[in-house]
PDB file of C-alpha atoms in Angstrom:
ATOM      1  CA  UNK A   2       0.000   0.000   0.000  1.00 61.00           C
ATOM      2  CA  UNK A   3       1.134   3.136  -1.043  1.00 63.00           C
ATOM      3  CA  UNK A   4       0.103   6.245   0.194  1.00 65.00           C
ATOM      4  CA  UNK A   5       0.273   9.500  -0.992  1.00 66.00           C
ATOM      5  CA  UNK A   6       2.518  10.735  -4.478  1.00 66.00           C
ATOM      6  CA  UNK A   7       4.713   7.976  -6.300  1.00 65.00           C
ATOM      7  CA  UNK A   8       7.065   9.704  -8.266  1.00 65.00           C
ATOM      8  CA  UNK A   9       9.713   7.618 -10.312  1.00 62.00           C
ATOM      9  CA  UNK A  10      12.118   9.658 -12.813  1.00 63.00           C
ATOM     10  CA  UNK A  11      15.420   9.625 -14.007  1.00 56.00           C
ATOM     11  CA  UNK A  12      17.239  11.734 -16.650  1.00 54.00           C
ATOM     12  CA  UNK A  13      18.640   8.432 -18.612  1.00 53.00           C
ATOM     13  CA  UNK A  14      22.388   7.303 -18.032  1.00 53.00           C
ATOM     14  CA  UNK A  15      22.873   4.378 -16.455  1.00 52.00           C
ATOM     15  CA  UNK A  16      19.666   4.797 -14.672  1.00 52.00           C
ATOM     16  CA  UNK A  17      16.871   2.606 -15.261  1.00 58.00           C
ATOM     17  CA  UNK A  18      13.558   1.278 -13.449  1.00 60.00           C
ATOM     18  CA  UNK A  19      11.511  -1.463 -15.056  1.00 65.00           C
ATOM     19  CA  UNK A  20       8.664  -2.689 -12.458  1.00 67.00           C
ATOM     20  CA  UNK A  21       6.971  -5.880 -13.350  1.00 70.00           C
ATOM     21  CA  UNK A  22       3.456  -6.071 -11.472  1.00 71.00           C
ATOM     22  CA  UNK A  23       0.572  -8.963 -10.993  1.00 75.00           C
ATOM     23  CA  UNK A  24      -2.340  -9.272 -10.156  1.00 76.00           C
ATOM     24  CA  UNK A  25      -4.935  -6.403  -9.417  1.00 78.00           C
ATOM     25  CA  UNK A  26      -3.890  -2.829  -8.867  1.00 78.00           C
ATOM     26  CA  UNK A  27      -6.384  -0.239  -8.058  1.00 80.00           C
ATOM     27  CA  UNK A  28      -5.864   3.408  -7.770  1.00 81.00           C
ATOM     28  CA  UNK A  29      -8.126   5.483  -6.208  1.00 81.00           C
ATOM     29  CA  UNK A  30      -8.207   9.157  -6.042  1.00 81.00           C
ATOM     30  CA  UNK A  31     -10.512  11.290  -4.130  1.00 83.00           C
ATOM     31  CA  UNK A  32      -8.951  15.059  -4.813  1.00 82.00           C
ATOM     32  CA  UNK A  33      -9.729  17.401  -7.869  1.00 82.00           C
ATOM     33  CA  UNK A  34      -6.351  16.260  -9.813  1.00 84.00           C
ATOM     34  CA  UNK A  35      -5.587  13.609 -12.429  1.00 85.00           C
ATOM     35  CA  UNK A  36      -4.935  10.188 -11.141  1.00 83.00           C
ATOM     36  CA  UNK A  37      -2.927   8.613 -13.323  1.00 84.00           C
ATOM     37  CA  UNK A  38      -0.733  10.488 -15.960  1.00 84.00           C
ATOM     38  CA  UNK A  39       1.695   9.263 -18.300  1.00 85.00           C
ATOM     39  CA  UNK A  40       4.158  11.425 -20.264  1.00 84.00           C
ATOM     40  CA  UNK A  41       6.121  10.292 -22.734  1.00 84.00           C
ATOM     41  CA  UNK A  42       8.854  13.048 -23.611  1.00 83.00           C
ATOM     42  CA  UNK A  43      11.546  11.710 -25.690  1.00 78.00           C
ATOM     43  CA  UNK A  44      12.158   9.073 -28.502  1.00 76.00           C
ATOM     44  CA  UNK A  45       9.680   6.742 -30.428  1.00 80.00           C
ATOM     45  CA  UNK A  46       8.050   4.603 -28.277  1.00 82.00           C
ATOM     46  CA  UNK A  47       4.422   3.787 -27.136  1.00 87.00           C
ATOM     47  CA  UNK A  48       3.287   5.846 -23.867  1.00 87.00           C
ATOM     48  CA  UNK A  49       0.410   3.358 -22.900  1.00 89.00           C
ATOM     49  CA  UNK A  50       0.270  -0.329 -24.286  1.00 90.00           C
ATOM     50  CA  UNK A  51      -2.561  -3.006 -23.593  1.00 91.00           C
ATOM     51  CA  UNK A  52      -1.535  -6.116 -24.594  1.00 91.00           C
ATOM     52  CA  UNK A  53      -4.654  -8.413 -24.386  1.00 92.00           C
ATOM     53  CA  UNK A  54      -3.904 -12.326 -24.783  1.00 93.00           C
ATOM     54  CA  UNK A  55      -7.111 -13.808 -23.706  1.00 94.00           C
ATOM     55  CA  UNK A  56     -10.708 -13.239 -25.213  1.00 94.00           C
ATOM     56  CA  UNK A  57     -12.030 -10.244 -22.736  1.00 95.00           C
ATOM     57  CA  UNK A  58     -12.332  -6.500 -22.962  1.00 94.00           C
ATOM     58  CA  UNK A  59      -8.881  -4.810 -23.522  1.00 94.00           C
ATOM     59  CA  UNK A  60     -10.310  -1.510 -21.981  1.00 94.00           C
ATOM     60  CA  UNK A  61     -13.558  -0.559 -19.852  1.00 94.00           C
ATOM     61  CA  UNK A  62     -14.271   3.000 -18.761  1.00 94.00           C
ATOM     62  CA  UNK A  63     -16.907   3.276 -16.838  1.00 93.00           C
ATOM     63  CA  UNK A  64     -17.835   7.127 -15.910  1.00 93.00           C
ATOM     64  CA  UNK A  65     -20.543   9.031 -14.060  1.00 93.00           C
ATOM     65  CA  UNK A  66     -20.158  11.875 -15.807  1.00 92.00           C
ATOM     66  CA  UNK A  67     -23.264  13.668 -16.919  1.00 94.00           C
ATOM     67  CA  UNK A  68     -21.771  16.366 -18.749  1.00 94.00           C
ATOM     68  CA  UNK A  69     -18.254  16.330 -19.197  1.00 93.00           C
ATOM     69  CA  UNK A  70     -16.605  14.133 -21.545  1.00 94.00           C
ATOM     70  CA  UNK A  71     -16.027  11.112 -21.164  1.00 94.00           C
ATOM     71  CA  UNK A  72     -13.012  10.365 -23.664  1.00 94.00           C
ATOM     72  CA  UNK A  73     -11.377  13.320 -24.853  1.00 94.00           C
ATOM     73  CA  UNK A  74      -8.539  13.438 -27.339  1.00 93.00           C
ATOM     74  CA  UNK A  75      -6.228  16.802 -28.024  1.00 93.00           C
ATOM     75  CA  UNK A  76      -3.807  16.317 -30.447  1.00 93.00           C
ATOM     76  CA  UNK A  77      -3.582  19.947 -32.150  1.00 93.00           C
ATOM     77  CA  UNK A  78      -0.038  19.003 -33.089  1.00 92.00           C
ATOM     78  CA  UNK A  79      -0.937  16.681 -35.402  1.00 92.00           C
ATOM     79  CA  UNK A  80      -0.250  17.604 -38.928  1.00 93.00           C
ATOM     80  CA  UNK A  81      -0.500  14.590 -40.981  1.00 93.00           C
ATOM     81  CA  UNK A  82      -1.004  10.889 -40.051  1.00 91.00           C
ATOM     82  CA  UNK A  83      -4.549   9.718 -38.196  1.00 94.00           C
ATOM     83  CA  UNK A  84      -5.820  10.683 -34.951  1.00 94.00           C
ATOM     84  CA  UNK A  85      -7.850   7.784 -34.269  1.00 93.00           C
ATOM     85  CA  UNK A  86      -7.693   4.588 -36.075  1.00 94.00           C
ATOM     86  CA  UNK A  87      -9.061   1.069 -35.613  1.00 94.00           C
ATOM     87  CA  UNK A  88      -7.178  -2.371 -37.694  1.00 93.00           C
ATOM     88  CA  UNK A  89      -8.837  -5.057 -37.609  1.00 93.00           C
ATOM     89  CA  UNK A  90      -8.045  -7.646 -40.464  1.00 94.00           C
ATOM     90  CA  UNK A  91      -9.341 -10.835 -39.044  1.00 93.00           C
ATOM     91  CA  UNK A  92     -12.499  -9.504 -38.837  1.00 91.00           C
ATOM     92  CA  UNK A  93     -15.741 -11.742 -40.248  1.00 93.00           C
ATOM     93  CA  UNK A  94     -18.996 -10.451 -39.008  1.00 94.00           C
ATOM     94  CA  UNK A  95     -17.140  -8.138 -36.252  1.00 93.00           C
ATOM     95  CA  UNK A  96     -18.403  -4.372 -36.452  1.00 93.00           C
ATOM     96  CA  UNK A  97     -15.383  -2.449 -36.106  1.00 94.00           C
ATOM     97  CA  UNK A  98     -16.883   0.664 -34.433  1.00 94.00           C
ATOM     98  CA  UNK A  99     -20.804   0.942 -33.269  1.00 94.00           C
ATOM     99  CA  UNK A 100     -22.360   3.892 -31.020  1.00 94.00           C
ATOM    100  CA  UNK A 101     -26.058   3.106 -29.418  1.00 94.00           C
ATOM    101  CA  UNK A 102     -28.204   4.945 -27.360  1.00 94.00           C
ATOM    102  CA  UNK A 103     -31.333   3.456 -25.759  1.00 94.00           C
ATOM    103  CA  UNK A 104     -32.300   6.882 -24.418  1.00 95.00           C
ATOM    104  CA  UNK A 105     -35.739   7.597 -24.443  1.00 94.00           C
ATOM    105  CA  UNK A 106     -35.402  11.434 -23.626  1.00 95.00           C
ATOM    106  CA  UNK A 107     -37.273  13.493 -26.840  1.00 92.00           C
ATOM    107  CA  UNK A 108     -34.257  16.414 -26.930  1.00 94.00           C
ATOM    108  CA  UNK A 109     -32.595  17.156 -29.619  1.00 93.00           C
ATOM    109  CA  UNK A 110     -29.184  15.210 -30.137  1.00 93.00           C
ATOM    110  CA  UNK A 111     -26.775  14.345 -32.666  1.00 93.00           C
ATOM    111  CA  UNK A 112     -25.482  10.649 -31.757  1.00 94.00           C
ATOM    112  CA  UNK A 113     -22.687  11.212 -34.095  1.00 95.00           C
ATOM    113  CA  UNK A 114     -21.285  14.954 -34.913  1.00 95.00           C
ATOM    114  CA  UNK A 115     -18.857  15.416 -37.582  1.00 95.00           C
ATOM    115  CA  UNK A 116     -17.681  18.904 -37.995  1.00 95.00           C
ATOM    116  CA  UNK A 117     -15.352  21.491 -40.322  1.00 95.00           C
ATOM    117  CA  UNK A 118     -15.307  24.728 -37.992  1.00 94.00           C
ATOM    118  CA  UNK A 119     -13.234  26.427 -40.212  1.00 95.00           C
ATOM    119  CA  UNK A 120     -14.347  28.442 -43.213  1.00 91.00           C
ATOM    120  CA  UNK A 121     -10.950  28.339 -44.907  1.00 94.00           C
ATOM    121  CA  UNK A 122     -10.474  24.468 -44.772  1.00 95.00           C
ATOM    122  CA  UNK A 123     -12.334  24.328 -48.286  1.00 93.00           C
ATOM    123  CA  UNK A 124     -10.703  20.905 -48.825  1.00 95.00           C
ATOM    124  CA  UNK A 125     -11.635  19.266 -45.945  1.00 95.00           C
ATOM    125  CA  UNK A 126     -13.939  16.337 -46.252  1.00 95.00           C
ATOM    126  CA  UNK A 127     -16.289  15.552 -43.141  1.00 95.00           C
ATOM    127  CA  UNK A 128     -17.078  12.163 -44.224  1.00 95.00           C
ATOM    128  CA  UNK A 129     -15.098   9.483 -46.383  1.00 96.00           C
ATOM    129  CA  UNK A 130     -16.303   6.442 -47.383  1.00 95.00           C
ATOM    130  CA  UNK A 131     -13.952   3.800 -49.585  1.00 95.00           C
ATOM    131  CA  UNK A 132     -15.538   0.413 -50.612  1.00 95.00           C
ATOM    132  CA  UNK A 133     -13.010  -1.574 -52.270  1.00 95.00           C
ATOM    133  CA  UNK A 134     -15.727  -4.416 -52.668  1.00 95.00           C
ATOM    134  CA  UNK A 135     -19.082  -4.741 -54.597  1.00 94.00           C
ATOM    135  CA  UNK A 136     -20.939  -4.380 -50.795  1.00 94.00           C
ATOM    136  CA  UNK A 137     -23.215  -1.297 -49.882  1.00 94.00           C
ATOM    137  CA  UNK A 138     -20.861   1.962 -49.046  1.00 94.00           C
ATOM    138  CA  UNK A 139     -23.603   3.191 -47.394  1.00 95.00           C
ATOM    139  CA  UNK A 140     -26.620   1.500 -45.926  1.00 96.00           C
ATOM    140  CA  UNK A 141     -29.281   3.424 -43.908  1.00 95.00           C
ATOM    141  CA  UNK A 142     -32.419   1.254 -42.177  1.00 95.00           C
ATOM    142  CA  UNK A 143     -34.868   3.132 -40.802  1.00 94.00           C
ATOM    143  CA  UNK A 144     -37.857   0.867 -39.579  1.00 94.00           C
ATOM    144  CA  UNK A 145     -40.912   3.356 -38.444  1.00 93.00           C
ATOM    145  CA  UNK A 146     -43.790   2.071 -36.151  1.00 93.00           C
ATOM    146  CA  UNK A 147     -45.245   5.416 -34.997  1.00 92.00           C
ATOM    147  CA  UNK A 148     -49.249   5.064 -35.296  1.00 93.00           C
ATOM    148  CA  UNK A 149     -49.364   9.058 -34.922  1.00 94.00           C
ATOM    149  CA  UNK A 150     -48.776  12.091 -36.711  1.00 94.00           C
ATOM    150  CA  UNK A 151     -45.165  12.365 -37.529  1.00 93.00           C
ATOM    151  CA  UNK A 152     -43.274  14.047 -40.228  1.00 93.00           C
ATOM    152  CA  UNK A 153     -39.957  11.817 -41.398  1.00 93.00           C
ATOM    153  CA  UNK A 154     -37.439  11.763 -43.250  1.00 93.00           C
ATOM    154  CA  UNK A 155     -34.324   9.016 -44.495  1.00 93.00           C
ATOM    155  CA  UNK A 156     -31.959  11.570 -45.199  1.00 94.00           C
ATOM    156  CA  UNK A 157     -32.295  15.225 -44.803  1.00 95.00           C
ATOM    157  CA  UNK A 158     -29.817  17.472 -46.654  1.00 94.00           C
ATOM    158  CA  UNK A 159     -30.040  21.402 -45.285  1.00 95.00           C
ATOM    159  CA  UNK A 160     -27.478  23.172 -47.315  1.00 94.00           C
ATOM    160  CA  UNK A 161     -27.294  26.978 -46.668  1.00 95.00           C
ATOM    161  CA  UNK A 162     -25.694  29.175 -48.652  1.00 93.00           C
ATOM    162  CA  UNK A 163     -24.622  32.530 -46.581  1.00 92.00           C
ATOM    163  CA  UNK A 164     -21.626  34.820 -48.452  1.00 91.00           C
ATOM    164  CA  UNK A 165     -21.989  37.187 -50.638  1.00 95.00           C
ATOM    165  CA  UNK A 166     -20.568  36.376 -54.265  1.00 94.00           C
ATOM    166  CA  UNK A 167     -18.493  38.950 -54.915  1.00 95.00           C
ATOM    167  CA  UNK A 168     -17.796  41.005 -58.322  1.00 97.00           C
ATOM    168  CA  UNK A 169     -16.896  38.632 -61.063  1.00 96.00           C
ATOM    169  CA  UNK A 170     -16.671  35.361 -59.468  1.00 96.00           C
ATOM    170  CA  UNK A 171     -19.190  32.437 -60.169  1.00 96.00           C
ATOM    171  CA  UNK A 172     -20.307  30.094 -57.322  1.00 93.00           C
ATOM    172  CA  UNK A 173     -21.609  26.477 -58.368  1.00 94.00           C
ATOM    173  CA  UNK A 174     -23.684  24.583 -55.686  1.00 94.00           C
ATOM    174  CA  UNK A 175     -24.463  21.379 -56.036  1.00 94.00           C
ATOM    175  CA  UNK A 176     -27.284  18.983 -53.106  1.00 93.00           C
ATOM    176  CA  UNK A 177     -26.304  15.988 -54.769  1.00 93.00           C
ATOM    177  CA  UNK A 178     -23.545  15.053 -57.114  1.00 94.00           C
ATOM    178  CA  UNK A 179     -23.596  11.334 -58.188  1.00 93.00           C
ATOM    179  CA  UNK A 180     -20.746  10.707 -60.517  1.00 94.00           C
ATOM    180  CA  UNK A 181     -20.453   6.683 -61.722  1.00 95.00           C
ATOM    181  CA  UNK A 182     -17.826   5.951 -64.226  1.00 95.00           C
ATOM    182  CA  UNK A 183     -16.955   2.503 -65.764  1.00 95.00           C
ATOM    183  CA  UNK A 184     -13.699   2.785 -66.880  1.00 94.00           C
ATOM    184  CA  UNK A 185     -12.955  -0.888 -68.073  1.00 95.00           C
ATOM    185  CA  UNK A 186     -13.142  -2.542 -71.261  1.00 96.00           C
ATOM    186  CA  UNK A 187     -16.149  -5.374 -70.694  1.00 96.00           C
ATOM    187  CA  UNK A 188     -16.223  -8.456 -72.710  1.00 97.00           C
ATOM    188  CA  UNK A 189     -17.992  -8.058 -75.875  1.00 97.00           C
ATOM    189  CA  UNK A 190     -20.823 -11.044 -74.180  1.00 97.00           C
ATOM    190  CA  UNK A 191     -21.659  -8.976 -71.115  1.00 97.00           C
ATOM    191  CA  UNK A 192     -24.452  -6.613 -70.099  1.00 96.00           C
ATOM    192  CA  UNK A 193     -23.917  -3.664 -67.823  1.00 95.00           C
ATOM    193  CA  UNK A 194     -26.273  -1.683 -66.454  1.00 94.00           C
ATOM    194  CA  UNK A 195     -25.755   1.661 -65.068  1.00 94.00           C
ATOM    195  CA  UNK A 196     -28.525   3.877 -62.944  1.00 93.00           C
ATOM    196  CA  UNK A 197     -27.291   6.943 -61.823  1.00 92.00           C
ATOM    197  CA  UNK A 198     -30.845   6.932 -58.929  1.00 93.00           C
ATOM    198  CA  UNK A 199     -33.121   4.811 -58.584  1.00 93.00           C
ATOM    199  CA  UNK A 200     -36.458   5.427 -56.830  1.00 94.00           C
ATOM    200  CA  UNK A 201     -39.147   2.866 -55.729  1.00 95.00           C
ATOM    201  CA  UNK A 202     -41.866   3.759 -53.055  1.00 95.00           C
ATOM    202  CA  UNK A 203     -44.155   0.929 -52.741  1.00 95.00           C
ATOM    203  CA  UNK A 204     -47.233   0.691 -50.321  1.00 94.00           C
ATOM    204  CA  UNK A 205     -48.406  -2.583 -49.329  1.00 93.00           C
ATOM    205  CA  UNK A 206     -52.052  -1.682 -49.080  1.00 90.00           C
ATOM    206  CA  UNK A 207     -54.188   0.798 -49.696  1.00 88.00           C
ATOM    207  CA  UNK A 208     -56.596   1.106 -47.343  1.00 91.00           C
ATOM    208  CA  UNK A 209     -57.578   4.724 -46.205  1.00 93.00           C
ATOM    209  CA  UNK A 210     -56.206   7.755 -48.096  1.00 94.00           C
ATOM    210  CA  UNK A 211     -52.838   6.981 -49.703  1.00 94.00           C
ATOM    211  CA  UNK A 212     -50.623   8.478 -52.412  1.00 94.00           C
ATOM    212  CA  UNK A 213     -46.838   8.071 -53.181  1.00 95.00           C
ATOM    213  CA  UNK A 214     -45.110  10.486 -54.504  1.00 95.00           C
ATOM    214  CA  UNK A 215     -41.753   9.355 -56.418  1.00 94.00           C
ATOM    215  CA  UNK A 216     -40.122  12.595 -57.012  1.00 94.00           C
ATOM    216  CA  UNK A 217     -41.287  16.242 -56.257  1.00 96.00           C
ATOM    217  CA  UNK A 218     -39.317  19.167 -57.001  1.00 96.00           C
ATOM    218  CA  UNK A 219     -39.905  22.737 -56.131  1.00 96.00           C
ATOM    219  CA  UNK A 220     -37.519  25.859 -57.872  1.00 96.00           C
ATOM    220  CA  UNK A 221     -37.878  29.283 -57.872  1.00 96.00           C
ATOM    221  CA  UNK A 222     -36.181  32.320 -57.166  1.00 96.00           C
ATOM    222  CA  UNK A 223     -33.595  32.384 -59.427  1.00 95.00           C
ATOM    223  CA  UNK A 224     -33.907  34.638 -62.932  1.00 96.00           C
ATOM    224  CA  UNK A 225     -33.942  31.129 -64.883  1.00 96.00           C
ATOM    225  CA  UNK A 226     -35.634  27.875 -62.667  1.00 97.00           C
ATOM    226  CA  UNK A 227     -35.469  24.379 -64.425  1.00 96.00           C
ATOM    227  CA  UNK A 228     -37.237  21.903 -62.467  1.00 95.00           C
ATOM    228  CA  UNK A 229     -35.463  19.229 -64.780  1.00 94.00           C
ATOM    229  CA  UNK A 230     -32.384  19.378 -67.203  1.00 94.00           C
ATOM    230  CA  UNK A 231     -31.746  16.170 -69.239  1.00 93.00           C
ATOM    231  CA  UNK A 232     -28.294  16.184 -71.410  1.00 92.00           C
ATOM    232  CA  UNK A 233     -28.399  13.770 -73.615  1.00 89.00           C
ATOM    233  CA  UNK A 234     -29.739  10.205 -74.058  1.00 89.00           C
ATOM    234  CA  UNK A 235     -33.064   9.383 -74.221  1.00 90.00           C
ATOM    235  CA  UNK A 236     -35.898   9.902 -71.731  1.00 90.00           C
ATOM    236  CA  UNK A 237     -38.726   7.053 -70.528  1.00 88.00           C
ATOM    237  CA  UNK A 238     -41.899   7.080 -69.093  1.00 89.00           C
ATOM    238  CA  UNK A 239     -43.864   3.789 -68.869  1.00 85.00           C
ATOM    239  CA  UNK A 240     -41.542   1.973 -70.661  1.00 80.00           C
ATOM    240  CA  UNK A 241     -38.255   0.414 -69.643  1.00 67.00           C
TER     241      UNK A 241
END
């Protein structure tokens, strides 16, 4: 049992301290200061390691915090390189990273906040997705039961356009840009299909007042709205 401040240093030399311990080890602070800190000052290595050689949890925090956070990372030194990253090349039907919430509180919450708070990082992408495979990139399941009046919606894109363009400079804005190239040679015996959107809304009865509505588009404002603008190819209603 130790009590009070442990401190083991040493400014290199011949001096070294390597501590082997087993079993449990507990430490338990009741003062407003950190507990445990580790600093790692010079040369290349690891500050914390976990090596986990049984099937168990590598790392458990368990916190009573109810507004502070509960993992926080600062690393504004960080030029290039990731942050945060997860391997995991064994992996079958393993889910890499997952984030629930069984909260029934009705406030409004983002579960997962990505954000750019800088205006001049125009290159910065909040969200990248790479799919080396022919799986989904992204799936979204949404499975509504509500029995009373609701208003909802899969995705929800609210893009706001605020600056002033100034004298001579044109501005191009764009809600959705789907770009799908095929950039192979196929063999001369094989069909390829390509749908830039497709849109099915399907009711499975149609009792009471119903009506689906596949696409509706509203413009106006501007000195020229289109509603539609089809360049080339051919364009098919009813038929396939």
């Amino acid at each position: 049992t130790i009590t009070g401040d442990l401190t083991v240093s040493g400014t290199g030399g011949g001096y070294a301290y390597t501590e082997v311990l087993t079993g449990d080890m507990k430490i338990e602070n009741t003062a407003a200061s950190t507990a445990f800190e580790v600093q790692q000052d010079t040369g290349a290595g690891t500050a914390v390691l976990i090596d986990q050689n049984t099937n168990a949890v590598s790392l458990s925090i368990a916190s009573e915090s109810t507004s502070s956070d509960v993992v926080d990372f600062t690393a504004n030194s960080q030029t290039s390189g990731v942050v945060f990253q997860v391997n995991s090349n064994s992996a079958q039907t393993a889910t890499l990273a997952q984030f629930a919430s069984e909260s029934s509180h009705t406030g409004t919450r983002h579960l997962v906040n990505i954000r750019n708070d800088h205006a001049s990082a125009v290159n910065a992408t909040c969200l990248q997705l790479d799919q080396d495979s022919t799986g989904k990139s992204l799936f979204i399941d949404v499975d509504n039961a509500a029995t009373t009046a609701f208003t909802s919606r899969g995705i929800h894109l609210d893009y706001d356009k605020a600056g002033v363009v100034a004298d001579g400079v044109t501005g191009a804005l764009y809600g959705f840009d789907f770009d799908i190239d095929d950039a192979a040679t196929n063999h001369a015996n094989s069909t390829v299909t390509m749908t830039g959107g497709r849109i099915n809304v399907t009711s499975a009865n149609n009792q009471g007042t119903t009506k689906n509505v596949g696409l509706d588009v509203t413009v106006s404002g501007a000195d020229t709205n289109y509603a539609a603008v089809f360049n080339g190819g051919n364009v098919g209603i009813g038929t396939s």
